PDB file of C-alpha atoms and ligand atoms in Angstrom:
ATOM      1  CA  MET A   3     -42.336  59.738  74.137  1.00 59.00           C
ATOM      2  CA  ILE A   4     -39.526  57.527  73.223  1.00 61.00           C
ATOM      3  CA  THR A   5     -40.063  55.039  70.811  1.00 61.00           C
ATOM      4  CA  PRO A   6     -39.576  51.309  72.326  1.00 67.00           C
ATOM      5  CA  GLN A   7     -36.719  48.925  70.660  1.00 84.00           C
ATOM      6  CA  PRO A   8     -35.394  45.865  71.782  1.00 92.00           C
ATOM      7  CA  SER A   9     -32.432  46.225  74.231  1.00 95.00           C
ATOM      8  CA  VAL A  10     -29.115  44.869  72.532  1.00 94.00           C
ATOM      9  CA  ALA A  11     -27.027  43.659  75.390  1.00 94.00           C
ATOM     10  CA  THR A  12     -26.980  42.663  79.008  1.00 95.00           C
ATOM     11  CA  VAL A  13     -23.622  42.872  80.694  1.00 94.00           C
ATOM     12  CA  TRP A  14     -23.020  41.509  84.037  1.00 96.00           C
ATOM     13  CA  ASP A  15     -19.946  42.924  86.025  1.00 96.00           C
ATOM     14  CA  ARG A  16     -19.112  39.171  87.269  1.00 93.00           C
ATOM     15  CA  PRO A  17     -17.098  37.589  85.173  1.00 89.00           C
ATOM     16  CA  GLY A  18     -19.056  34.799  83.206  1.00 87.00           C
ATOM     17  CA  GLY A  19     -22.089  35.950  84.809  1.00 88.00           C
ATOM     18  CA  GLY A  20     -25.364  34.937  83.665  1.00 84.00           C
ATOM     19  CA  GLY A  21     -25.859  36.284  80.020  1.00 87.00           C
ATOM     20  CA  ARG A  22     -29.170  37.496  79.300  1.00 89.00           C
ATOM     21  CA  GLU A  23     -30.641  35.030  81.805  1.00 89.00           C
ATOM     22  CA  VAL A  24     -31.978  35.441  85.538  1.00 92.00           C
ATOM     23  CA  PRO A  25     -33.203  32.901  87.618  1.00 94.00           C
ATOM     24  CA  PHE A  26     -37.123  32.759  87.584  1.00 96.00           C
ATOM     25  CA  GLY A  27     -37.027  32.471  91.315  1.00 97.00           C
ATOM     26  CA  SER A  28     -34.836  35.754  91.537  1.00 97.00           C
ATOM     27  CA  ASN A  29     -35.917  37.607  94.745  1.00 97.00           C
ATOM     28  CA  SER A  30     -35.530  40.562  92.751  1.00 98.00           C
ATOM     29  CA  MET A  31     -37.831  39.230  90.140  1.00 97.00           C
ATOM     30  CA  GLN A  32     -40.238  37.889  92.562  1.00 97.00           C
ATOM     31  CA  HIS A  33     -40.406  40.697  94.995  1.00 97.00           C
ATOM     32  CA  GLY A  34     -39.373  43.958  93.041  1.00 97.00           C
ATOM     33  CA  THR A  35     -36.042  44.206  95.171  1.00 98.00           C
ATOM     34  CA  ALA A  36     -33.573  45.518  93.065  1.00 98.00           C
ATOM     35  CA  VAL A  37     -32.305  49.359  92.533  1.00 98.00           C
ATOM     36  CA  PHE A  38     -31.182  50.819  89.292  1.00 98.00           C
ATOM     37  CA  GLU A  39     -30.465  53.634  86.996  1.00 98.00           C
ATOM     38  CA  GLY A  40     -31.143  55.052  83.727  1.00 98.00           C
ATOM     39  CA  ILE A  41     -28.157  56.900  81.867  1.00 98.00           C
ATOM     40  CA  ARG A  42     -27.811  58.510  78.436  1.00 98.00           C
ATOM     41  CA  CYS A  43     -25.105  58.287  76.503  1.00 98.00           C
ATOM     42  CA  TYR A  44     -24.896  60.887  73.685  1.00 98.00           C
ATOM     43  CA  ARG A  45     -22.597  61.567  70.636  1.00 96.00           C
ATOM     44  CA  THR A  46     -20.401  64.458  71.015  1.00 96.00           C
ATOM     45  CA  PRO A  47     -17.768  66.292  68.780  1.00 95.00           C
ATOM     46  CA  GLU A  48     -15.109  64.311  71.038  1.00 94.00           C
ATOM     47  CA  GLY A  49     -16.789  61.357  70.929  1.00 96.00           C
ATOM     48  CA  PRO A  50     -19.349  59.372  72.654  1.00 97.00           C
ATOM     49  CA  ALA A  51     -19.826  60.762  76.225  1.00 98.00           C
ATOM     50  CA  LEU A  52     -22.263  59.712  79.481  1.00 98.00           C
ATOM     51  CA  PHE A  53     -24.435  62.700  80.925  1.00 98.00           C
ATOM     52  CA  ARG A  54     -24.125  63.419  84.580  1.00 98.00           C
ATOM     53  CA  LEU A  55     -22.348  59.854  85.016  1.00 98.00           C
ATOM     54  CA  ASP A  56     -21.564  60.371  88.598  1.00 98.00           C
ATOM     55  CA  ASP A  57     -24.665  61.780  89.680  1.00 98.00           C
ATOM     56  CA  HIS A  58     -26.526  58.821  88.614  1.00 98.00           C
ATOM     57  CA  LEU A  59     -24.208  56.374  90.144  1.00 98.00           C
ATOM     58  CA  HIS A  60     -24.056  58.154  93.481  1.00 98.00           C
ATOM     59  CA  ARG A  61     -28.187  58.061  93.300  1.00 98.00           C
ATOM     60  CA  LEU A  62     -27.521  54.202  92.679  1.00 98.00           C
ATOM     61  CA  LEU A  63     -25.417  53.704  95.646  1.00 98.00           C
ATOM     62  CA  GLY A  64     -27.958  55.790  97.795  1.00 98.00           C
ATOM     63  CA  SER A  65     -30.656  53.716  96.616  1.00 98.00           C
ATOM     64  CA  ALA A  66     -28.781  50.612  97.598  1.00 98.00           C
ATOM     65  CA  HIS A  67     -27.965  52.131 101.180  1.00 98.00           C
ATOM     66  CA  LEU A  68     -31.647  53.159 101.851  1.00 98.00           C
ATOM     67  CA  LEU A  69     -32.925  49.651 101.190  1.00 98.00           C
ATOM     68  CA  GLY A  70     -29.974  48.170 103.321  1.00 98.00           C
ATOM     69  CA  MET A  71     -28.908  46.103 100.119  1.00 98.00           C
ATOM     70  CA  PRO A  72     -25.391  44.314 100.977  1.00 97.00           C
ATOM     71  CA  HIS A  73     -23.001  44.808  97.936  1.00 98.00           C
ATOM     72  CA  GLN A  74     -19.529  45.285  97.112  1.00 97.00           C
ATOM     73  CA  TYR A  75     -19.898  48.385  95.000  1.00 98.00           C
ATOM     74  CA  ASP A  76     -18.372  51.669  95.369  1.00 98.00           C
ATOM     75  CA  LEU A  77     -18.208  54.960  92.933  1.00 98.00           C
ATOM     76  CA  THR A  78     -14.851  53.981  91.329  1.00 98.00           C
ATOM     77  CA  ARG A  79     -16.454  50.279  90.475  1.00 98.00           C
ATOM     78  CA  LEU A  80     -19.410  51.396  89.176  1.00 98.00           C
ATOM     79  CA  ARG A  81     -17.852  53.863  87.060  1.00 98.00           C
ATOM     80  CA  ALA A  82     -15.448  51.307  85.753  1.00 98.00           C
ATOM     81  CA  HIS A  83     -18.417  48.984  85.040  1.00 98.00           C
ATOM     82  CA  VAL A  84     -20.533  51.518  83.371  1.00 98.00           C
ATOM     83  CA  LEU A  85     -17.414  53.135  81.110  1.00 98.00           C
ATOM     84  CA  GLY A  86     -16.775  49.673  80.326  1.00 97.00           C
ATOM     85  CA  VAL A  87     -20.223  48.960  79.085  1.00 97.00           C
ATOM     86  CA  ALA A  88     -20.709  52.091  77.211  1.00 98.00           C
ATOM     87  CA  ALA A  89     -17.399  51.604  75.337  1.00 97.00           C
ATOM     88  CA  ALA A  90     -19.233  48.795  73.631  1.00 96.00           C
ATOM     89  CA  ALA A  91     -22.428  50.264  72.932  1.00 96.00           C
ATOM     90  CA  PRO A  92     -23.835  52.310  70.365  1.00 95.00           C
ATOM     91  CA  ALA A  93     -22.835  56.089  70.714  1.00 95.00           C
ATOM     92  CA  ASP A  94     -26.467  57.284  71.122  1.00 97.00           C
ATOM     93  CA  CYS A  95     -27.834  54.800  73.903  1.00 97.00           C
ATOM     94  CA  TYR A  96     -29.553  54.460  77.478  1.00 98.00           C
ATOM     95  CA  LEU A  97     -27.685  52.358  79.830  1.00 98.00           C
ATOM     96  CA  ARG A  98     -29.644  50.673  83.034  1.00 98.00           C
ATOM     97  CA  PRO A  99     -27.454  49.256  85.542  1.00 98.00           C
ATOM     98  CA  VAL A 100     -29.366  47.164  88.140  1.00 98.00           C
ATOM     99  CA  LEU A 101     -28.203  46.086  91.522  1.00 98.00           C
ATOM    100  CA  PHE A 102     -30.474  43.217  91.969  1.00 98.00           C
ATOM    101  CA  ALA A 103     -30.061  39.611  93.773  1.00 98.00           C
ATOM    102  CA  PRO A 104     -30.192  36.956  91.147  1.00 96.00           C
ATOM    103  CA  ALA A 105     -30.509  33.923  94.008  1.00 95.00           C
ATOM    104  CA  PRO A 106     -33.928  32.334  94.048  1.00 96.00           C
ATOM    105  CA  ARG A 107     -34.681  33.062  97.772  1.00 94.00           C
ATOM    106  CA  LEU A 108     -37.635  33.335  99.399  1.00 95.00           C
ATOM    107  CA  GLY A 109     -37.986  36.145 102.043  1.00 96.00           C
ATOM    108  CA  VAL A 110     -37.809  39.644 102.074  1.00 96.00           C
ATOM    109  CA  ASP A 111     -34.673  40.162 104.519  1.00 97.00           C
ATOM    110  CA  LEU A 112     -32.301  41.985 102.281  1.00 97.00           C
ATOM    111  CA  SER A 113     -29.235  41.723 104.499  1.00 96.00           C
ATOM    112  CA  ALA A 114     -29.262  37.861 103.968  1.00 93.00           C
ATOM    113  CA  MET A 115     -29.060  38.275  99.971  1.00 96.00           C
ATOM    114  CA  PHE A 116     -26.151  39.568  98.015  1.00 95.00           C
ATOM    115  CA  PHE A 117     -26.508  42.004  95.380  1.00 98.00           C
ATOM    116  CA  GLU A 118     -24.908  41.813  92.303  1.00 97.00           C
ATOM    117  CA  LEU A 119     -24.374  44.547  89.142  1.00 98.00           C
ATOM    118  CA  ALA A 120     -25.520  44.267  85.504  1.00 98.00           C
ATOM    119  CA  THR A 121     -26.351  46.605  82.923  1.00 98.00           C
ATOM    120  CA  GLU A 122     -29.008  46.434  79.816  1.00 97.00           C
ATOM    121  CA  VAL A 123     -28.250  48.556  76.768  1.00 97.00           C
ATOM    122  CA  TRP A 124     -30.838  50.151  74.476  1.00 97.00           C
ATOM    123  CA  PRO A 125     -29.901  52.014  71.174  1.00 97.00           C
ATOM    124  CA  MET A 126     -31.776  55.513  71.667  1.00 96.00           C
ATOM    125  CA  LEU A 127     -31.151  58.256  69.607  1.00 93.00           C
ATOM    126  CA  PRO A 128     -31.809  62.335  71.066  1.00 90.00           C
ATOM    127  CA  LEU A 129     -35.191  63.416  70.577  1.00 81.00           C
ATOM    128  CA  GLY A 130     -33.970  66.543  68.504  1.00 78.00           C
ATOM    129  CA  ALA A 131     -35.783  69.692  67.762  1.00 73.00           C
ATOM    130  CA  PRO A 132     -38.865  70.441  69.904  1.00 75.00           C
ATOM    131  CA  SER A 133     -41.825  68.971  67.525  1.00 74.00           C
ATOM    132  CA  GLY A 134     -45.303  70.933  67.308  1.00 74.00           C
ATOM    133  CA  THR A 135     -46.819  68.308  69.365  1.00 87.00           C
ATOM    134  CA  GLY A 136     -46.733  67.189  72.604  1.00 94.00           C
ATOM    135  CA  LEU A 137     -48.219  64.751  75.319  1.00 96.00           C
ATOM    136  CA  ARG A 138     -52.083  64.581  76.800  1.00 97.00           C
ATOM    137  CA  VAL A 139     -51.733  63.820  80.632  1.00 98.00           C
ATOM    138  CA  THR A 140     -54.421  62.962  83.052  1.00 98.00           C
ATOM    139  CA  VAL A 141     -54.590  63.519  87.217  1.00 98.00           C
ATOM    140  CA  SER A 142     -54.416  59.900  88.135  1.00 98.00           C
ATOM    141  CA  ARG A 143     -56.807  58.755  90.900  1.00 98.00           C
ATOM    142  CA  TRP A 144     -53.048  56.629  91.958  1.00 98.00           C
ATOM    143  CA  ARG A 145     -51.191  58.492  94.165  1.00 98.00           C
ATOM    144  CA  ARG A 146     -47.241  58.105  94.589  1.00 98.00           C
ATOM    145  CA  PRO A 147     -46.206  55.787  97.472  1.00 96.00           C
ATOM    146  CA  SER A 148     -46.434  57.543 100.453  1.00 97.00           C
ATOM    147  CA  ALA A 149     -42.901  58.593 102.106  1.00 95.00           C
ATOM    148  CA  LYS A 150     -44.122  57.317 105.219  1.00 96.00           C
ATOM    149  CA  SER A 151     -44.305  54.017 103.909  1.00 95.00           C
ATOM    150  CA  PHE A 152     -41.335  53.450 101.537  1.00 94.00           C
ATOM    151  CA  PRO A 153     -37.725  55.290 101.178  1.00 95.00           C
ATOM    152  CA  THR A 154     -38.997  57.125  98.144  1.00 93.00           C
ATOM    153  CA  ARG A 155     -35.919  58.826  97.411  1.00 95.00           C
ATOM    154  CA  ALA A 156     -34.686  55.368  96.251  1.00 97.00           C
ATOM    155  CA  LYS A 157     -34.858  54.274  92.616  1.00 98.00           C
ATOM    156  CA  ALA A 158     -36.388  50.822  93.191  1.00 98.00           C
ATOM    157  CA  THR A 159     -37.671  48.432  90.387  1.00 98.00           C
ATOM    158  CA  GLY A 160     -40.946  47.444  92.971  1.00 97.00           C
ATOM    159  CA  THR A 161     -42.036  51.040  93.262  1.00 96.00           C
ATOM    160  CA  TYR A 162     -42.565  51.037  89.729  1.00 97.00           C
ATOM    161  CA  ALA A 163     -45.565  48.711  89.934  1.00 97.00           C
ATOM    162  CA  SER A 164     -47.559  51.999  91.207  1.00 96.00           C
ATOM    163  CA  SER A 165     -46.248  53.979  88.199  1.00 98.00           C
ATOM    164  CA  ALA A 166     -47.521  50.912  86.060  1.00 98.00           C
ATOM    165  CA  VAL A 167     -51.111  51.381  87.334  1.00 98.00           C
ATOM    166  CA  ALA A 168     -51.452  55.016  86.656  1.00 98.00           C
ATOM    167  CA  ARG A 169     -49.653  54.935  83.470  1.00 98.00           C
ATOM    168  CA  THR A 170     -51.914  51.824  82.240  1.00 98.00           C
ATOM    169  CA  GLU A 171     -55.265  53.291  83.251  1.00 98.00           C
ATOM    170  CA  ALA A 172     -54.291  56.738  81.857  1.00 98.00           C
ATOM    171  CA  GLY A 173     -53.527  54.973  78.543  1.00 98.00           C
ATOM    172  CA  ALA A 174     -56.891  53.301  78.463  1.00 98.00           C
ATOM    173  CA  ALA A 175     -58.498  56.466  79.189  1.00 98.00           C
ATOM    174  CA  GLY A 176     -56.875  57.801  75.667  1.00 98.00           C
ATOM    175  CA  PHE A 177     -53.928  59.739  77.650  1.00 98.00           C
ATOM    176  CA  ASP A 178     -50.239  59.468  77.036  1.00 98.00           C
ATOM    177  CA  ASP A 179     -49.197  59.657  80.628  1.00 98.00           C
ATOM    178  CA  ALA A 180     -50.422  60.204  84.192  1.00 98.00           C
ATOM    179  CA  ILE A 181     -49.627  62.863  86.752  1.00 98.00           C
ATOM    180  CA  GLN A 182     -49.448  61.530  90.283  1.00 98.00           C
ATOM    181  CA  LEU A 183     -50.238  63.555  93.604  1.00 98.00           C
ATOM    182  CA  ASP A 184     -48.143  62.883  97.000  1.00 98.00           C
ATOM    183  CA  PRO A 185     -50.470  60.711  98.851  1.00 98.00           C
ATOM    184  CA  ASP A 186     -49.995  62.839 102.355  1.00 98.00           C
ATOM    185  CA  SER A 187     -50.374  66.291 100.884  1.00 98.00           C
ATOM    186  CA  GLY A 188     -52.666  65.799  98.071  1.00 98.00           C
ATOM    187  CA  ARG A 189     -50.345  68.235  95.965  1.00 98.00           C
ATOM    188  CA  VAL A 190     -48.734  67.452  92.642  1.00 98.00           C
ATOM    189  CA  SER A 191     -45.515  64.539  93.255  1.00 98.00           C
ATOM    190  CA  GLU A 192     -44.396  63.873  89.266  1.00 98.00           C
ATOM    191  CA  ALA A 193     -45.321  61.858  86.469  1.00 98.00           C
ATOM    192  CA  THR A 194     -45.132  58.299  86.436  1.00 98.00           C
ATOM    193  CA  VAL A 195     -41.499  58.129  84.813  1.00 98.00           C
ATOM    194  CA  THR A 196     -40.652  61.756  84.989  1.00 98.00           C
ATOM    195  CA  ASN A 197     -41.011  64.891  86.587  1.00 98.00           C
ATOM    196  CA  VAL A 198     -43.200  67.636  86.078  1.00 98.00           C
ATOM    197  CA  PHE A 199     -42.759  71.451  85.413  1.00 98.00           C
ATOM    198  CA  GLY A 200     -44.824  74.352  84.555  1.00 98.00           C
ATOM    199  CA  VAL A 201     -44.801  77.779  83.483  1.00 98.00           C
ATOM    200  CA  ARG A 202     -46.583  80.649  84.455  1.00 97.00           C
ATOM    201  CA  ASP A 203     -45.931  84.127  83.464  1.00 97.00           C
ATOM    202  CA  GLY A 204     -42.672  83.392  82.423  1.00 97.00           C
ATOM    203  CA  ARG A 205     -41.632  81.849  85.721  1.00 98.00           C
ATOM    204  CA  LEU A 206     -40.757  78.285  85.854  1.00 98.00           C
ATOM    205  CA  PHE A 207     -42.239  76.029  88.834  1.00 98.00           C
ATOM    206  CA  THR A 208     -41.787  72.347  89.691  1.00 99.00           C
ATOM    207  CA  PRO A 209     -42.727  70.514  92.933  1.00 98.00           C
ATOM    208  CA  TRP A 210     -40.511  70.620  95.836  1.00 98.00           C
ATOM    209  CA  LEU A 211     -39.103  67.253  97.060  1.00 97.00           C
ATOM    210  CA  GLN A 212     -41.311  67.487 100.543  1.00 96.00           C
ATOM    211  CA  ASP A 213     -44.143  66.136  97.868  1.00 98.00           C
ATOM    212  CA  GLY A 214     -42.048  62.780  97.093  1.00 97.00           C
ATOM    213  CA  PRO A 215     -40.902  63.238  93.615  1.00 98.00           C
ATOM    214  CA  LEU A 216     -37.702  61.547  92.290  1.00 98.00           C
ATOM    215  CA  GLU A 217     -34.922  64.050  92.696  1.00 97.00           C
ATOM    216  CA  GLY A 218     -34.616  63.966  89.075  1.00 98.00           C
ATOM    217  CA  ILE A 219     -31.227  64.634  87.335  1.00 98.00           C
ATOM    218  CA  THR A 220     -32.855  66.178  84.116  1.00 98.00           C
ATOM    219  CA  ARG A 221     -34.792  68.267  86.784  1.00 98.00           C
ATOM    220  CA  ALA A 222     -31.725  69.386  88.759  1.00 98.00           C
ATOM    221  CA  SER A 223     -30.028  70.041  85.039  1.00 98.00           C
ATOM    222  CA  VAL A 224     -33.260  72.104  83.896  1.00 98.00           C
ATOM    223  CA  LEU A 225     -33.322  74.173  87.012  1.00 98.00           C
ATOM    224  CA  ALA A 226     -29.444  74.854  86.398  1.00 98.00           C
ATOM    225  CA  LEU A 227     -30.397  75.736  82.726  1.00 98.00           C
ATOM    226  CA  ALA A 228     -32.987  77.940  83.715  1.00 98.00           C
ATOM    227  CA  GLN A 229     -30.625  80.006  85.834  1.00 98.00           C
ATOM    228  CA  GLU A 230     -28.269  80.251  83.205  1.00 97.00           C
ATOM    229  CA  LEU A 231     -30.824  81.552  80.538  1.00 98.00           C
ATOM    230  CA  GLY A 232     -31.974  83.851  83.538  1.00 98.00           C
ATOM    231  CA  ILE A 233     -35.451  82.031  83.791  1.00 98.00           C
ATOM    232  CA  PRO A 234     -36.821  82.531  87.532  1.00 98.00           C
ATOM    233  CA  ALA A 235     -37.398  79.100  88.833  1.00 98.00           C
ATOM    234  CA  THR A 236     -38.677  77.726  91.993  1.00 98.00           C
ATOM    235  CA  ALA A 237     -39.368  74.380  93.558  1.00 98.00           C
ATOM    236  CA  GLY A 238     -42.022  74.450  95.737  1.00 98.00           C
ATOM    237  CA  PRO A 239     -45.660  73.364  96.743  1.00 98.00           C
ATOM    238  CA  VAL A 240     -47.665  72.653  93.457  1.00 98.00           C
ATOM    239  CA  ASP A 241     -51.670  72.400  93.359  1.00 98.00           C
ATOM    240  CA  VAL A 242     -53.445  70.518  90.523  1.00 98.00           C
ATOM    241  CA  GLU A 243     -54.861  73.939  89.872  1.00 98.00           C
ATOM    242  CA  ASP A 244     -51.472  75.208  89.392  1.00 98.00           C
ATOM    243  CA  LEU A 245     -51.123  72.772  86.456  1.00 97.00           C
ATOM    244  CA  ARG A 246     -54.717  73.681  85.111  1.00 96.00           C
ATOM    245  CA  THR A 247     -53.771  77.321  84.884  1.00 96.00           C
ATOM    246  CA  ALA A 248     -49.974  76.897  83.321  1.00 97.00           C
ATOM    247  CA  ASP A 249     -49.054  78.653  80.402  1.00 97.00           C
ATOM    248  CA  GLU A 250     -46.578  75.733  79.698  1.00 97.00           C
ATOM    249  CA  LEU A 251     -46.102  72.547  80.939  1.00 98.00           C
ATOM    250  CA  PHE A 252     -43.493  69.853  80.502  1.00 97.00           C
ATOM    251  CA  LEU A 253     -41.853  66.564  81.554  1.00 98.00           C
ATOM    252  CA  THR A 254     -38.176  65.648  82.097  1.00 98.00           C
ATOM    253  CA  GLY A 255     -36.359  62.311  82.720  1.00 98.00           C
ATOM    254  CA  THR A 256     -33.180  60.651  81.265  1.00 98.00           C
ATOM    255  CA  ALA A 257     -35.127  58.734  78.726  1.00 97.00           C
ATOM    256  CA  SER A 258     -37.772  60.926  77.866  1.00 95.00           C
ATOM    257  CA  GLU A 259     -35.453  63.827  77.919  1.00 97.00           C
ATOM    258  CA  LEU A 260     -37.933  67.222  77.949  1.00 97.00           C
ATOM    259  CA  ALA A 261     -41.497  66.675  76.477  1.00 96.00           C
ATOM    260  CA  ARG A 262     -44.022  69.036  76.053  1.00 96.00           C
ATOM    261  CA  VAL A 263     -47.279  68.665  77.528  1.00 97.00           C
ATOM    262  CA  ILE A 264     -50.369  69.749  75.501  1.00 96.00           C
ATOM    263  CA  ALA A 265     -53.398  68.943  77.713  1.00 97.00           C
ATOM    264  CA  VAL A 266     -54.194  68.028  81.415  1.00 98.00           C
ATOM    265  CA  ASP A 267     -57.628  66.284  81.403  1.00 98.00           C
ATOM    266  CA  ASP A 268     -59.860  68.387  79.464  1.00 97.00           C
ATOM    267  CA  ARG A 269     -57.661  71.736  79.926  1.00 96.00           C
ATOM    268  CA  ARG A 270     -55.970  72.370  76.513  1.00 96.00           C
ATOM    269  CA  LEU A 271     -52.589  74.345  76.347  1.00 94.00           C
ATOM    270  CA  ASP A 272     -50.730  75.923  73.643  1.00 84.00           C
ATOM    271  CA  SER A 273     -48.541  73.815  71.797  1.00 81.00           C
ATOM    272  CA  SER A 274     -46.022  76.485  71.570  1.00 85.00           C
ATOM    273  CA  GLY A 275     -44.352  77.715  74.439  1.00 93.00           C
ATOM    274  CA  PRO A 276     -41.186  80.155  74.817  1.00 96.00           C
ATOM    275  CA  VAL A 277     -39.697  78.846  77.711  1.00 97.00           C
ATOM    276  CA  PHE A 278     -39.798  75.301  76.991  1.00 97.00           C
ATOM    277  CA  ASP A 279     -38.318  75.936  73.646  1.00 96.00           C
ATOM    278  CA  ALA A 280     -35.396  77.785  75.124  1.00 97.00           C
ATOM    279  CA  ILE A 281     -34.836  75.177  77.814  1.00 97.00           C
ATOM    280  CA  HIS A 282     -35.053  72.147  75.202  1.00 97.00           C
ATOM    281  CA  SER A 283     -32.250  73.843  73.048  1.00 96.00           C
ATOM    282  CA  ALA A 284     -30.062  74.885  75.827  1.00 97.00           C
ATOM    283  CA  PHE A 285     -30.736  71.132  77.174  1.00 98.00           C
ATOM    284  CA  GLN A 286     -29.763  69.467  73.850  1.00 97.00           C
ATOM    285  CA  ALA A 287     -26.553  71.821  73.524  1.00 97.00           C
ATOM    286  CA  ALA A 288     -25.700  70.757  76.822  1.00 98.00           C
ATOM    287  CA  VAL A 289     -25.844  66.878  76.158  1.00 98.00           C
ATOM    288  CA  SER A 290     -24.687  67.030  72.622  1.00 97.00           C
ATOM    289  CA  GLY A 291     -21.213  68.873  74.132  1.00 96.00           C
ATOM    290  CA  ARG A 292     -21.945  72.099  72.237  1.00 96.00           C
ATOM    291  CA  ARG A 293     -22.550  74.298  75.200  1.00 97.00           C
ATOM    292  CA  TYR A 294     -22.256  74.326  79.087  1.00 97.00           C
ATOM    293  CA  SER A 295     -19.244  71.989  79.111  1.00 96.00           C
ATOM    294  CA  ARG A 296     -18.120  74.479  82.184  1.00 96.00           C
ATOM    295  CA  PHE A 297     -20.717  72.247  84.130  1.00 98.00           C
ATOM    296  CA  GLY A 298     -18.658  68.998  83.769  1.00 98.00           C
ATOM    297  CA  TRP A 299     -21.938  67.198  82.801  1.00 98.00           C
ATOM    298  CA  LEU A 300     -20.170  64.922  80.401  1.00 98.00           C
ATOM    299  CA  THR A 301     -17.898  62.051  81.132  1.00 98.00           C
ATOM    300  CA  PRO A 302     -16.009  60.870  77.841  1.00 98.00           C
ATOM    301  CA  VAL A 303     -16.417  57.057  77.033  1.00 98.00           C
ATOM    302  CA  PRO A 304     -12.984  55.353  76.458  1.00 91.00           C
ATOM    303  CA  LEU A 305     -12.362  53.931  72.937  1.00 81.00           C
ATOM    304  CA  PRO A 306     -12.871  50.214  72.873  1.00 72.00           C
ATOM    305  CA  VAL A 307      -9.947  48.132  73.682  1.00 63.00           C
ATOM    306  CA  PRO A 308      -8.717  46.274  70.546  1.00 64.00           C
ATOM    307  CA  GLN A 309      -9.609  42.423  70.936  1.00 62.00           C
TER     308      GLN A 309
HETATM  309  N1  PMP B 419     -39.506  60.276  88.452  1.00 78.09           N
HETATM  310  C1  PMP B 419     -39.368  59.252  88.144  1.00 78.09           C
HETATM  311  C2  PMP B 419     -40.840  58.193  89.059  1.00 78.09           C
HETATM  312  C3  PMP B 419     -38.932  58.586  87.198  1.00 78.09           C
HETATM  313  O1  PMP B 419     -38.803  57.095  87.046  1.00 78.09           O
HETATM  314  C4  PMP B 419     -37.680  59.115  86.600  1.00 78.09           C
HETATM  315  C5  PMP B 419     -36.777  58.637  85.744  1.00 78.09           C
HETATM  316  N2  PMP B 419     -35.279  58.179  86.518  1.00 78.09           N
HETATM  317  C6  PMP B 419     -37.711  60.615  86.950  1.00 78.09           C
HETATM  318  C7  PMP B 419     -38.680  61.295  87.978  1.00 78.09           C
HETATM  319  C8  PMP B 419     -36.665  61.493  86.171  1.00 78.09           C
HETATM  320  O2  PMP B 419     -35.558  61.292  86.933  1.00 78.09           O
HETATM  321  P1  PMP B 419     -33.969  61.658  85.890  1.00 78.09           P
HETATM  322  O3  PMP B 419     -34.136  62.926  85.411  1.00 78.09           O
HETATM  323  O4  PMP B 419     -32.861  61.436  86.957  1.00 78.09           O
HETATM  324  O5  PMP B 419     -33.971  60.306  84.590  1.00 78.09           O
END
């Protein structure tokens, strides 16, 4: 799990933007009407670099489009903003660009609002070598939002209220996180802020997108690295029983990176797992620029402009 640390800056794209303050009546604050990304910056031998920057920014634009949010951003402008923020941020950090409506406006017609961009900066160190421990998860009674009620491919702040109830209840029952099911199929979708992977007989599996998980960028990276390592991997239907009979389980996400799972409810898993270890070290090598540079996953952060 990530150790929470205070954020160190809020950087608005608008010159003279609102500093660290957002009006209390902001529509995004009142109704969860904002879309966002989480992007990691890692130290590499060539200097700090952002991991899969354009993939994150494409997803941000896609999220805004799915919700019908008026804004003035394209990929080039988003990239310039995030690189500028990263240039002034700690080398190892987590950046959270958010497109939101700061104006105190009533109503939920997003076409009547204007969405602005600001980025929050958290210092965050890479997780390092896999530890001998892991997470204990429970299968939550709270299912993910249905794709029939919301465009679940959008990474929207409001949907995290669903993650929050599942995570909070899991915590109260003594677990570290919750696995949530797709409400329509009843199969495994994802964890509250991460994707889920299992290993059985040396083969990696993860829920397919039909069951509503976010199309995680770490998930895609793990699938690519598995192929690289010759580990057979499939995205397909995953039942709770598949989790309970897996040899290894782990969660993936930008902030959490790769986190081993050592128990699902009352079923304990071995806290050593060769597939997790192999993928974890390949992932570490990729994010730190030591290997896999041909994938083009790292965007160098420009040096800060001297004042
Ligand atoms: N699912 C949910 C619900 C998430 O919030 C996240 C974090 N963005 C993920 C999965 C993992 O996605 P990514 O690897 O792109 O961070």
